[in-house]
PDB file of C-alpha atoms and ligand atoms in Angstrom:
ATOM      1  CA  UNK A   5      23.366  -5.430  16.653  1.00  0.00           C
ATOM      2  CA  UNK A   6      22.595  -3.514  13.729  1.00  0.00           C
ATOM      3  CA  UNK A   7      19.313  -1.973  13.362  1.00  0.00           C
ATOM      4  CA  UNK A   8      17.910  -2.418  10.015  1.00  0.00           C
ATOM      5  CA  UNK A   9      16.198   1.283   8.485  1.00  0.00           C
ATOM      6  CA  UNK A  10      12.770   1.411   8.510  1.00  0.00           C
ATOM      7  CA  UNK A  11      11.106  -0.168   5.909  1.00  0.00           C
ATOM      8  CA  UNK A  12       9.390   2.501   3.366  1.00  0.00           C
ATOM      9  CA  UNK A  13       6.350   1.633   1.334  1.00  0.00           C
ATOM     10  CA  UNK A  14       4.067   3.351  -1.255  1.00  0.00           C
ATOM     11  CA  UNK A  15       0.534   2.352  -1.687  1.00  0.00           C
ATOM     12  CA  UNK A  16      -0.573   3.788  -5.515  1.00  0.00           C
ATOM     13  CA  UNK A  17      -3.960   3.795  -7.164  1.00  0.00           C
ATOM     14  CA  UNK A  18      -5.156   5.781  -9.701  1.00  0.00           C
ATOM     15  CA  UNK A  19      -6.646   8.991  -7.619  1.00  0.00           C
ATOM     16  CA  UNK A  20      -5.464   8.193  -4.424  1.00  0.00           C
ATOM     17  CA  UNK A  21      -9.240   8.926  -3.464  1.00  0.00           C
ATOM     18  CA  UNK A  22     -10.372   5.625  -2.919  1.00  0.00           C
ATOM     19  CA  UNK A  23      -8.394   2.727  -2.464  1.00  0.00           C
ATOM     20  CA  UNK A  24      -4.723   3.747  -1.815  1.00  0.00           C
ATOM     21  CA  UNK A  25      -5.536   5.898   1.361  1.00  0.00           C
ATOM     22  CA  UNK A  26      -7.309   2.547   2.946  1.00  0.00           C
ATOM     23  CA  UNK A  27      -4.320   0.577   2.109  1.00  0.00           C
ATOM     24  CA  UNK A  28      -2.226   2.699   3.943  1.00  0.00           C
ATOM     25  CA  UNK A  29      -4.731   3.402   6.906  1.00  0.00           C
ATOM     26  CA  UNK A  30      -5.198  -0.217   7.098  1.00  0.00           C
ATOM     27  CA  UNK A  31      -1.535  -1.340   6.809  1.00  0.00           C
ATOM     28  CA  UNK A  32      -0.655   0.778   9.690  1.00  0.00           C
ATOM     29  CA  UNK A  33      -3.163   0.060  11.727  1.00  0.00           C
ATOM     30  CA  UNK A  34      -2.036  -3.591  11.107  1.00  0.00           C
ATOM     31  CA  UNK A  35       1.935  -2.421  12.340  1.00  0.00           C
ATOM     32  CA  UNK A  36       0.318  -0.843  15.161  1.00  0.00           C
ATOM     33  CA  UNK A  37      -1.461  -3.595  16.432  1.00  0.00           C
ATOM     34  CA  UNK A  38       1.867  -5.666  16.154  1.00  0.00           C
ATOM     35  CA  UNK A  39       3.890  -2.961  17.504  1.00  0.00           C
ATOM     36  CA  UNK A  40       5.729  -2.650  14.307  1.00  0.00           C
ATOM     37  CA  UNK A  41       4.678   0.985  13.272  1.00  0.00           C
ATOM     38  CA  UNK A  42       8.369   2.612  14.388  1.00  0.00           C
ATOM     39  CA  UNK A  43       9.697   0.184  12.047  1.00  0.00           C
ATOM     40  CA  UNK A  44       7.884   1.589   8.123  1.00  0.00           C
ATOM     41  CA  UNK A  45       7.134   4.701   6.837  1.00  0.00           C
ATOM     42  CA  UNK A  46       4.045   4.873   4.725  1.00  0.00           C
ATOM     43  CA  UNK A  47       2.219   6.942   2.217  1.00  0.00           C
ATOM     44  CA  UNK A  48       0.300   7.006  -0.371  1.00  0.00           C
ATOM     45  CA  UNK A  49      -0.221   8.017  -3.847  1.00  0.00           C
ATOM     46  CA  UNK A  50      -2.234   7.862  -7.469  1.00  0.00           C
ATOM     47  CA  UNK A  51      -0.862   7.917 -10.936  1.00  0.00           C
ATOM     48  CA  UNK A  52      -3.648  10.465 -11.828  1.00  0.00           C
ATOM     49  CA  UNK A  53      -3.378  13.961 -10.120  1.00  0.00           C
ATOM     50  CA  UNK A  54      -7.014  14.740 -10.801  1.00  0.00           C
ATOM     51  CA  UNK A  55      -7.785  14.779  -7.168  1.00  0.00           C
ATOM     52  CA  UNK A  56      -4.752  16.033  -5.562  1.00  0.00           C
ATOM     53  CA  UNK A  57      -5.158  17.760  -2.495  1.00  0.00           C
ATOM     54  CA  UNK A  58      -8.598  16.198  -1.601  1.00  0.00           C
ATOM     55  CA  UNK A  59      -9.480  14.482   1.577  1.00  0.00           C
ATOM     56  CA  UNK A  60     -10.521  10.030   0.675  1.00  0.00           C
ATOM     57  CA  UNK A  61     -13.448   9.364  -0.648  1.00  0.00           C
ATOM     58  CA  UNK A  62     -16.666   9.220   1.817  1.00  0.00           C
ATOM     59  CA  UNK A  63     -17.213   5.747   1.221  1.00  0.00           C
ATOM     60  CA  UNK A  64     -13.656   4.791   2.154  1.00  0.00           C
ATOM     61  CA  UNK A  65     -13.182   7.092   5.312  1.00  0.00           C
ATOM     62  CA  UNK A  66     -16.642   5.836   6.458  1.00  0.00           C
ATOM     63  CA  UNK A  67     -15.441   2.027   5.708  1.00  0.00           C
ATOM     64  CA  UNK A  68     -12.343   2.479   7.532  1.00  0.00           C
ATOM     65  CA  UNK A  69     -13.758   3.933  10.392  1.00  0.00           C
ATOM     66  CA  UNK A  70     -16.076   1.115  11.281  1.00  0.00           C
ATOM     67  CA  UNK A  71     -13.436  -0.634  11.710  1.00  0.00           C
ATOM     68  CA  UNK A  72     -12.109   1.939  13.868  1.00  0.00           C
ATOM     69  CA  UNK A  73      -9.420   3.517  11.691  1.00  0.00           C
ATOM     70  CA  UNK A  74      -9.772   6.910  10.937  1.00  0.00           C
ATOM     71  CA  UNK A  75      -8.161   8.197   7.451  1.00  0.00           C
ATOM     72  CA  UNK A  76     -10.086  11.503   7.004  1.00  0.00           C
ATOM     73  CA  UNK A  77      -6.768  13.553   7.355  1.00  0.00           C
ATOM     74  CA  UNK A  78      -4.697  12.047   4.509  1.00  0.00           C
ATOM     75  CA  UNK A  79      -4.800  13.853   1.475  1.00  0.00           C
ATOM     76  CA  UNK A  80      -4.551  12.865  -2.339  1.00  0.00           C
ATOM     77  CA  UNK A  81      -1.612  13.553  -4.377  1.00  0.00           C
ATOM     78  CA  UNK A  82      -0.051  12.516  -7.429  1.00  0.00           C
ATOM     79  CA  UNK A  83       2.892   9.840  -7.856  1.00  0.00           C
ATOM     80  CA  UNK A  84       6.161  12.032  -8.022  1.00  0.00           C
ATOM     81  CA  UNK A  85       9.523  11.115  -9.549  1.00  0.00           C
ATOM     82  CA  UNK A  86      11.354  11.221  -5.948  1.00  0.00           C
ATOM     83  CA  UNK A  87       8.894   8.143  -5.026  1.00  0.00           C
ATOM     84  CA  UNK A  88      10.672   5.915  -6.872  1.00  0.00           C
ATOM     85  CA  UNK A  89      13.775   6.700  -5.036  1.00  0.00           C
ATOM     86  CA  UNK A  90      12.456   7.180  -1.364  1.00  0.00           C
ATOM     87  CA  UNK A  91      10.525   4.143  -1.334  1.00  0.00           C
ATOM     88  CA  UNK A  92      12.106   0.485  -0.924  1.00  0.00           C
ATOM     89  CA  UNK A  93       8.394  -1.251  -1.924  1.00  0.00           C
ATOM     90  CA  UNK A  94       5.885   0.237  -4.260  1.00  0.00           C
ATOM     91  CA  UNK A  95       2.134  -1.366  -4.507  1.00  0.00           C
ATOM     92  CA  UNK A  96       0.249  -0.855  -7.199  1.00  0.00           C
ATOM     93  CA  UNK A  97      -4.093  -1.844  -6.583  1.00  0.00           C
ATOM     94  CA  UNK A  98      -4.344  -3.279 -10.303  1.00  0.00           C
ATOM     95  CA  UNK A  99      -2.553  -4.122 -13.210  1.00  0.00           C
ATOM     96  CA  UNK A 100      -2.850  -0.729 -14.902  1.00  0.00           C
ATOM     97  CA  UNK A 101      -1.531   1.106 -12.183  1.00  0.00           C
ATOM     98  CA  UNK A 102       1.313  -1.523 -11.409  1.00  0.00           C
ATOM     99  CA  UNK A 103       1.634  -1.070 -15.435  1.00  0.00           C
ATOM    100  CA  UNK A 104       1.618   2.631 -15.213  1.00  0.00           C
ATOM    101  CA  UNK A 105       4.043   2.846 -12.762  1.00  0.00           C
ATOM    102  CA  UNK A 106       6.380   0.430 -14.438  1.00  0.00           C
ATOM    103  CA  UNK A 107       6.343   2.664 -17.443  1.00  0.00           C
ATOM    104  CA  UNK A 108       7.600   5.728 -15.419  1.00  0.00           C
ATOM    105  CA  UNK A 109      10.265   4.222 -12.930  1.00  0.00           C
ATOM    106  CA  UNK A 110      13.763   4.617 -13.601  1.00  0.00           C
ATOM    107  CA  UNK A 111      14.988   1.070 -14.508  1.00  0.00           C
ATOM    108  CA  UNK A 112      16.689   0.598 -11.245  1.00  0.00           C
ATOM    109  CA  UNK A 113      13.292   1.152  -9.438  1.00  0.00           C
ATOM    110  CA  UNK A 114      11.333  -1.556 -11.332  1.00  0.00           C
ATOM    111  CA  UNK A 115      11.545  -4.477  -9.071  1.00  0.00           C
ATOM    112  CA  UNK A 116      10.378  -2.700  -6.088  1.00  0.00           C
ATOM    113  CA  UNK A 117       7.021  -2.625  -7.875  1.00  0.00           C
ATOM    114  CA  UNK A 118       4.709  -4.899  -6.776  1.00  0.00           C
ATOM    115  CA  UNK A 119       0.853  -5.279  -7.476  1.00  0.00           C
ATOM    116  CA  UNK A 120      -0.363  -5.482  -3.989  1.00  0.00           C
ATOM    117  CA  UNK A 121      -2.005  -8.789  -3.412  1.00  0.00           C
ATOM    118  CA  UNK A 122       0.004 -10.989  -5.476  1.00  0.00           C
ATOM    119  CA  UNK A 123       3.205  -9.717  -2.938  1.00  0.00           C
ATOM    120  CA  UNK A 124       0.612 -10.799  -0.365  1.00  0.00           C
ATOM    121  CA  UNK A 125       0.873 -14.099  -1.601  1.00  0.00           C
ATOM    122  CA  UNK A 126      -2.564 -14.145  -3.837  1.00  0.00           C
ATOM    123  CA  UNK A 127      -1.145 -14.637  -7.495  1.00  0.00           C
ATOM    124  CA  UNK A 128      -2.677 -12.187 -10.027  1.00  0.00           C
ATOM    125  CA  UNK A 129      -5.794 -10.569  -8.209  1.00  0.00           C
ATOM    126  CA  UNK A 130      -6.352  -7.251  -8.256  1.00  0.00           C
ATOM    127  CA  UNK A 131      -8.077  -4.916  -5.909  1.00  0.00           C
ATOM    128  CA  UNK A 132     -11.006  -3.464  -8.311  1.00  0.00           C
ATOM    129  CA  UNK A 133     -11.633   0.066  -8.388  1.00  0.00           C
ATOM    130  CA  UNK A 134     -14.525   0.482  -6.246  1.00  0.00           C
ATOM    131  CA  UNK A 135     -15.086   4.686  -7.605  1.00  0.00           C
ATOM    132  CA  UNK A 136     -18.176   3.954  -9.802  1.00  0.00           C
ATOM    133  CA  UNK A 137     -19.747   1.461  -7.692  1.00  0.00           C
ATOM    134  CA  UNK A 138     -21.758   0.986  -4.830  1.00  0.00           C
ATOM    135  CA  UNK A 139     -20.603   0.885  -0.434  1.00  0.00           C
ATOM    136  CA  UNK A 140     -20.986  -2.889  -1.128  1.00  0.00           C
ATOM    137  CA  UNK A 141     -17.370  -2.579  -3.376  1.00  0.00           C
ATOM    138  CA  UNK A 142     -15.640  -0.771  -0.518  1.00  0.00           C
ATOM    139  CA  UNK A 143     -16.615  -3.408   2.087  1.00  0.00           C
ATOM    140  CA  UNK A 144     -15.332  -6.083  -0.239  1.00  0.00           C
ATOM    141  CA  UNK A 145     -12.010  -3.823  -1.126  1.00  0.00           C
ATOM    142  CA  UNK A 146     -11.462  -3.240   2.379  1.00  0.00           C
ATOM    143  CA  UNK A 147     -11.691  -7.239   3.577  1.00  0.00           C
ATOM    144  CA  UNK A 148      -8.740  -7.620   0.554  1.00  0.00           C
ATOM    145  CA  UNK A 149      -6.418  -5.447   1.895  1.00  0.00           C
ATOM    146  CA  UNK A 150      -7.122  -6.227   5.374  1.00  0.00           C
ATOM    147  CA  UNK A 151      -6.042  -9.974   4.399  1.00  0.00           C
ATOM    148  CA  UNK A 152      -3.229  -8.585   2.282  1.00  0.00           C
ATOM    149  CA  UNK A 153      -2.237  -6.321   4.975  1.00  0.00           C
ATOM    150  CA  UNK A 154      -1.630  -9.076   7.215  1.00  0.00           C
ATOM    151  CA  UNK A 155       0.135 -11.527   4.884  1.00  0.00           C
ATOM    152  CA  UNK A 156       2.270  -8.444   4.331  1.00  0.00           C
ATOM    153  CA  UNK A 157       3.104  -7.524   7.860  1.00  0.00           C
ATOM    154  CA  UNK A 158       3.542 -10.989   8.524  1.00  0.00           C
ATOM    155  CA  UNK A 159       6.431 -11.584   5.126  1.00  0.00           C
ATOM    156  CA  UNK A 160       8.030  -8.353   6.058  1.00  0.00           C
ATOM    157  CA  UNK A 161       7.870  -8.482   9.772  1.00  0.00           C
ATOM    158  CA  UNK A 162      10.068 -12.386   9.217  1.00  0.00           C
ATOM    159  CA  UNK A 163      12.859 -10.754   6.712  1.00  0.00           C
ATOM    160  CA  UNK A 164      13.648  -7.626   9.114  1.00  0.00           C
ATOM    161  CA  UNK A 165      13.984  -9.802  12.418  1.00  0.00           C
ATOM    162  CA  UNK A 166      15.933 -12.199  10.150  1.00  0.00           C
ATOM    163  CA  UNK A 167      18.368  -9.713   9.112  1.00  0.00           C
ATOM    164  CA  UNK A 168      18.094  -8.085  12.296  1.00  0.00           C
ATOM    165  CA  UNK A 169      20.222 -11.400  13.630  1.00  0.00           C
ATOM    166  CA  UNK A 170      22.221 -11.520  10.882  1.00  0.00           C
ATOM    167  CA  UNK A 171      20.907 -14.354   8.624  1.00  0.00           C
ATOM    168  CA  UNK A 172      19.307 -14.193   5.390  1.00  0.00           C
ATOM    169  CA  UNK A 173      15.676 -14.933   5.634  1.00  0.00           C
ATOM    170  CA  UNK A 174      14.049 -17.018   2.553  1.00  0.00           C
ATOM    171  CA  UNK A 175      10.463 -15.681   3.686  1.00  0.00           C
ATOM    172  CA  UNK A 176      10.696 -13.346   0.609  1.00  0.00           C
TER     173      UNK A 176
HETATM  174  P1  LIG B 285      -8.946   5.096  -6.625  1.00  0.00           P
HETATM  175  O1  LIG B 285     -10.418   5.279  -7.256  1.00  0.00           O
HETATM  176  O2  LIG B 285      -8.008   4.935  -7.802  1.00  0.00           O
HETATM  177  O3  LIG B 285      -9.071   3.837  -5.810  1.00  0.00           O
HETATM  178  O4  LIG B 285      -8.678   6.337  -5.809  1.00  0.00           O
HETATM  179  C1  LIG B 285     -10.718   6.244  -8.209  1.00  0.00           C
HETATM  180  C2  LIG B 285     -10.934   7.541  -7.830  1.00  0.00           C
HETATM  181  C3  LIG B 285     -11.263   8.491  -8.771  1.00  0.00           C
HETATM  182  C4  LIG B 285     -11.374   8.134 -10.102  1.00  0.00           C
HETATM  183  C5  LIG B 285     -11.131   6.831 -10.488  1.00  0.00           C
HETATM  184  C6  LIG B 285     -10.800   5.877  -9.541  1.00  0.00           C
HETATM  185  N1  LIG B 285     -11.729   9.107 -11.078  1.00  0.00           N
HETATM  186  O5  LIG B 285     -11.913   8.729 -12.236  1.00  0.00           O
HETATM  187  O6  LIG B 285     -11.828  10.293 -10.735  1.00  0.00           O
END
């Protein structure tokens, strides 16, 4: 049986402080629990560089780990021009990063851009910047992407064992 390649996937905001690094965290914590982790390679990314190099945001390594995930080693960087060729799915948080990425791809790299919770099946919403507001914003960010993480895992998880067994898989 052929093995399908694990599944690559870029999580972009705009500093890659805040709420990019979750996403990721999250999302693999998600694989793990299903035992799908071997199966993706993640990172993570921002359209600004402002804070490259830089460890998450407080607020989001402190959010994460209460729910025992623990992103404090992941640091910020900005969205290169290999990404758009070494990733097979790229989420943007909002509309003006999805927008800002768009504007940058190669052509042949648009489609795999995706604002993250409409691929999770929630048409049109956004997950807000949370940077100039309050812990309150990063425990509502971090319930979205948990959800979104899920419905994710869930929509990818169906095509690869489709295709796994050889049939095309209308989950997508
Ligand atoms: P993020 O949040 O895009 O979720 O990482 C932000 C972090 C930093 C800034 C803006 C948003 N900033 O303006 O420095």
């Amino acid at each position: 049986m052929r093995l399908e390649p694990p599944k690559s996937i870029l999580f972009v905001c705009l500093g890659n402080i805040c709420r990019s690094p979750l996403a990721e965290g999250v999302f693999r914590d998600v694989l793990t629990t299903r035992g799908l982790e071997h199966r993706f390679r993640l990172d993570s990314a921002g359209t600004g560089g402002w804070h490259a190099g830089s460890a998450p945001d407080p607020r989001s390594i402190e959010i994460a780990a209460r729910h025992g995930i623990d992103i404090a080693g992941q640091k910020a960087r900005k969205v290169s021009p290999d990404d758009f060729s070494r990733f097979d799915l790229i989420f943007g948080m909002d509309r003006s990063n999805v927008a800002d990425l768009k504007a940058t791809a190669p052509q042949e790299a648009r489609d795999r851009i995706h604002l993250f919770l409409e691929f999770a099946g929630e048409r049109g919403r956004e997950v807000p910047d949370p940077y100039y507001g309050g812990s309150e914003g990063f425990a509502s960010i971090y319930r979205m992407i948990r959800e979104a993480s899920e419905a994710i895992a869930t929509r990818l998880d169906g095509r690869v064992a489709a295709s796994e067994s050889g049939h095309a898989s209308s989950t997508t």
